[in-house]
């Protein structure tokens, strides 16, 4: 059974850097496997943020690329996303999720399953 | 990179069928057969219902089906049940190897 769980500080000050950790079980970051991050502001839509593959290939949302860094620790079964220069508009529930990629059309996020339970991060205003 | 366009809400009575549309462009929905659909109940994490336009993950009811024509994808639900009441989001892979989501559709079962 694949499970993922997000962890982060719940409250962040503006301009600070947020560190999100995804700890997973039930799979390994082997050929084709990836972990992505998606966020959802309260009452709003989902927004894809970033993805990392088993081979350290990385993809970022174009609109947030300058603020995001994604890394993995295969031995700890963790994926870490940092987001710099936090702002109140970044208040959201942040989810990590599992995916399996393919070279068809290029390596990138095509679907996510399953998702973690999410962690709410609030940026003080 | 604009969000995909979904209707804000749809509704139907138990037993009826509904369809939710998801309109993008030739850079996303129209470019590949990599549209997926997610169901999200209030306060819960999203659940994958359809991937690669038409494929259902194991355990998802065959009352859910997906299709695509040009730059518009659709999710259909037949035999509506009370448990189907949720928010539904489409997503698409894009030509710059990223992902874009739709704005979400609230399904109400009357």
Coordinates of C-alpha atoms in Angstrom, one line a residue:
Chain A
X1 CA 0.0 0.0 0.0
X2 CA 1.4 3.4 -1.1
X3 CA 1.1 6.2 1.5
X4 CA 2.6 9.7 1.6
X5 CA 2.5 12.2 4.4
X6 CA 3.4 15.9 4.3
X7 CA 5.0 17.8 7.2
X8 CA 5.9 21.5 7.6
X9 CA 5.6 24.3 10.0
X10 CA 2.0 25.5 10.2
X11 CA 2.7 29.2 10.4
X12 CA 5.3 31.1 8.4
X13 CA 6.2 34.8 8.3
X14 CA 6.3 36.8 5.1
X15 CA 9.6 36.7 3.3
X16 CA 10.6 33.5 5.1
X17 CA 11.5 30.2 3.3
X18 CA 9.1 27.3 3.7
X19 CA 10.4 23.7 3.9
X20 CA 7.9 20.9 3.1
X21 CA 8.8 17.3 3.7
X22 CA 7.0 14.3 2.1
X23 CA 7.7 11.0 3.7
X24 CA 6.5 8.0 1.8
X25 CA 6.1 4.3 2.1
X26 CA 5.0 1.4 0.0
X27 CA 7.2 2.3 -2.9
X28 CA 10.8 3.2 -3.8
X29 CA 12.1 5.9 -6.1
X30 CA 13.0 3.4 -8.8
X31 CA 12.9 3.6 -12.5
X32 CA 10.0 5.7 -13.7
X33 CA 8.7 6.7 -10.3
X34 CA 8.3 10.3 -9.2
X35 CA 6.9 12.4 -6.4
X36 CA 5.1 15.7 -7.0
X37 CA 3.8 18.7 -5.0
X38 CA 0.4 20.3 -5.5
X39 CA -1.2 23.1 -3.4
X40 CA -4.7 24.4 -2.8
X41 CA -5.5 27.8 -1.2
X42 CA -8.6 27.7 1.0
X43 CA -11.7 27.4 -1.2
X44 CA -9.7 27.6 -4.4
X45 CA -8.4 25.3 -7.1
X46 CA -5.5 22.9 -7.2
X47 CA -2.1 24.2 -8.5
X48 CA 0.8 22.0 -9.5
X49 CA 4.1 23.1 -8.1
X50 CA 7.0 20.6 -8.8
X51 CA 8.0 17.0 -9.5
X52 CA 11.1 15.0 -9.0
X53 CA 11.9 11.6 -10.6
X54 CA 13.9 8.7 -9.5
X55 CA 16.9 9.8 -11.7
X56 CA 16.8 13.3 -10.1
X57 CA 15.0 14.8 -13.1
X58 CA 13.0 17.9 -11.9
X59 CA 10.1 19.9 -13.3
X60 CA 8.8 23.2 -11.9
X61 CA 5.7 25.3 -12.4
X62 CA 6.8 28.1 -14.7
X63 CA 5.1 30.8 -12.6
X64 CA 6.9 29.7 -9.3
X65 CA 10.1 28.2 -10.7
X66 CA 12.3 31.0 -9.3
X67 CA 11.1 30.3 -5.8
X68 CA 11.1 26.5 -5.7
X69 CA 13.7 23.8 -5.1
X70 CA 12.8 20.1 -5.0
X71 CA 15.2 17.4 -3.8
X72 CA 15.0 13.8 -2.7
X73 CA 16.6 11.6 -0.1
X74 CA 16.1 8.1 -1.4
X75 CA 17.5 6.3 1.7
X76 CA 15.1 8.2 4.0
X77 CA 12.2 7.9 1.5
X78 CA 11.7 11.6 1.6
X79 CA 11.1 14.4 -0.9
X80 CA 11.7 18.0 0.2
X81 CA 10.3 21.1 -1.4
X82 CA 11.5 24.6 -0.4
X83 CA 9.6 27.7 -1.4
X84 CA 11.4 31.0 -0.9
X85 CA 10.0 34.5 -0.1
X86 CA 6.6 33.3 1.3
X87 CA 3.7 35.7 1.0
X88 CA 0.2 35.6 2.5
X89 CA -1.2 34.5 -1.0
X90 CA 0.9 31.3 -0.5
X91 CA -1.4 30.2 2.3
X92 CA -2.7 26.8 1.2
X93 CA -2.9 23.1 1.9
X94 CA 0.2 21.5 0.4
X95 CA 0.0 18.0 -0.9
X96 CA 2.6 15.5 -2.1
X97 CA 1.6 12.7 -4.4
X98 CA 3.1 9.6 -6.2
X99 CA 3.3 9.2 -10.0
X100 CA 4.9 6.9 -12.5
X101 CA 6.2 8.5 -15.6
X102 CA 7.0 7.5 -19.2
X103 CA 9.1 8.9 -22.0
X104 CA 6.1 9.3 -24.2
X105 CA 5.7 13.0 -24.7
X106 CA 8.7 13.7 -22.5
X107 CA 9.2 13.1 -18.8
X108 CA 6.8 15.3 -16.9
X109 CA 3.7 15.2 -14.6
X110 CA 0.8 13.3 -16.2
X111 CA -1.2 12.1 -13.2
X112 CA -0.8 11.7 -9.5
X113 CA -2.0 8.7 -7.4
X114 CA -2.3 8.5 -4.4
X115 CA -2.0 11.8 -2.6
X116 CA -1.0 12.5 0.9
X117 CA -3.5 14.0 3.4
X118 CA -2.1 17.5 3.0
X119 CA -0.7 20.0 5.4
X120 CA -2.1 23.5 5.9
X121 CA 0.5 26.3 5.8
X122 CA -0.6 29.8 6.8
X123 CA 1.5 32.8 6.0
X124 CA 0.9 35.7 8.5
X125 CA -0.4 38.9 7.0
Chain B
X1 CA 0.2 29.0 -18.6
X2 CA -3.5 29.4 -18.1
X3 CA -5.7 27.2 -16.0
X4 CA -8.1 24.8 -17.8
X5 CA -11.7 26.0 -18.0
X6 CA -14.4 24.0 -16.2
X7 CA -18.0 24.9 -15.3
X8 CA -18.2 26.2 -11.7
X9 CA -21.1 23.8 -10.9
X10 CA -23.2 21.0 -12.3
X11 CA -26.0 19.1 -10.7
X12 CA -28.2 16.1 -11.2
X13 CA -30.6 13.8 -9.5
X14 CA -29.8 10.3 -8.3
X15 CA -29.7 7.9 -11.1
X16 CA -29.2 10.5 -13.8
X17 CA -26.0 11.1 -15.8
X18 CA -23.9 14.3 -15.9
X19 CA -20.9 15.5 -17.9
X20 CA -18.2 17.9 -16.8
X21 CA -16.2 19.7 -19.5
X22 CA -12.6 20.8 -19.4
X23 CA -11.4 23.1 -22.1
X24 CA -7.7 23.9 -22.7
X25 CA -5.6 24.6 -25.8
X26 CA -3.4 22.9 -28.3
X27 CA -0.5 23.3 -25.8
X28 CA -2.2 21.1 -23.2
X29 CA -5.4 19.1 -23.6
X30 CA -5.2 19.1 -27.4
X31 CA -1.5 18.1 -27.5
X32 CA -1.5 14.7 -25.8
X33 CA -3.8 12.1 -24.3
X34 CA -2.7 12.9 -20.8
X35 CA -5.8 14.4 -19.2
X36 CA -6.6 13.2 -15.7
X37 CA -9.6 13.8 -13.4
X38 CA -9.7 14.0 -9.6
X39 CA -12.5 13.8 -7.1
X40 CA -12.2 15.8 -3.9
X41 CA -14.7 15.4 -1.1
X42 CA -14.9 18.3 1.4
X43 CA -11.8 18.4 3.6
X44 CA -10.2 15.4 1.9
X45 CA -7.3 14.9 -0.4
X46 CA -8.0 14.5 -4.1
X47 CA -8.5 11.0 -5.6
X48 CA -7.5 10.0 -9.1
X49 CA -10.6 8.9 -11.0
X50 CA -9.4 9.0 -14.7
X51 CA -6.0 9.1 -16.2
X52 CA -4.7 9.2 -19.8
X53 CA -8.1 10.6 -20.9
X54 CA -10.1 7.3 -20.6
X55 CA -8.4 5.0 -18.1
X56 CA -9.8 4.2 -14.7
X57 CA -7.5 3.2 -11.9
X58 CA -8.3 0.0 -10.1
X59 CA -11.2 0.4 -7.7
X60 CA -12.8 3.3 -9.4
X61 CA -16.4 2.6 -10.4
X62 CA -17.2 2.1 -14.1
X63 CA -19.9 4.7 -13.7
X64 CA -17.0 7.2 -14.3
X65 CA -15.7 7.6 -17.8
X66 CA -13.5 10.1 -19.7
X67 CA -13.3 11.3 -23.3
X68 CA -11.6 14.0 -25.3
X69 CA -12.3 15.9 -28.5
X70 CA -9.8 18.4 -29.7
X71 CA -9.0 20.8 -26.9
X72 CA -11.9 19.8 -24.7
X73 CA -11.9 16.8 -22.3
X74 CA -15.0 15.5 -20.5
X75 CA -15.8 13.4 -17.4
X76 CA -19.1 11.6 -17.4
X77 CA -20.8 10.1 -14.4
X78 CA -23.7 7.7 -14.9
X79 CA -26.2 6.5 -12.3
X80 CA -25.5 9.4 -10.0
X81 CA -25.2 8.5 -6.3
X82 CA -25.2 10.8 -3.3
X83 CA -21.6 9.8 -2.6
X84 CA -20.6 11.4 -6.0
X85 CA -21.3 14.8 -4.6
X86 CA -17.8 16.4 -4.5
X87 CA -15.5 18.8 -6.3
X88 CA -14.0 17.5 -9.6
X89 CA -10.7 18.8 -11.1
X90 CA -9.2 18.1 -14.5
X91 CA -5.6 18.3 -15.2
X92 CA -3.5 18.1 -18.4
X93 CA 0.2 17.5 -19.3
X94 CA 1.5 20.4 -21.3
X95 CA 4.0 20.8 -24.2
X96 CA 6.5 22.4 -21.8
X97 CA 6.5 19.2 -19.7
X98 CA 4.5 20.7 -16.8
X99 CA 1.0 20.2 -15.6
X100 CA -2.0 22.5 -15.5
X101 CA -5.3 22.1 -13.5
X102 CA -8.8 23.2 -14.1
X103 CA -10.6 25.6 -11.8
X104 CA -12.8 22.8 -10.4
X105 CA -16.5 21.9 -10.7
X106 CA -18.8 21.4 -7.8
X107 CA -21.1 18.5 -8.4
X108 CA -24.4 18.6 -6.4
X109 CA -26.6 15.6 -6.3
X110 CA -30.1 16.9 -5.8

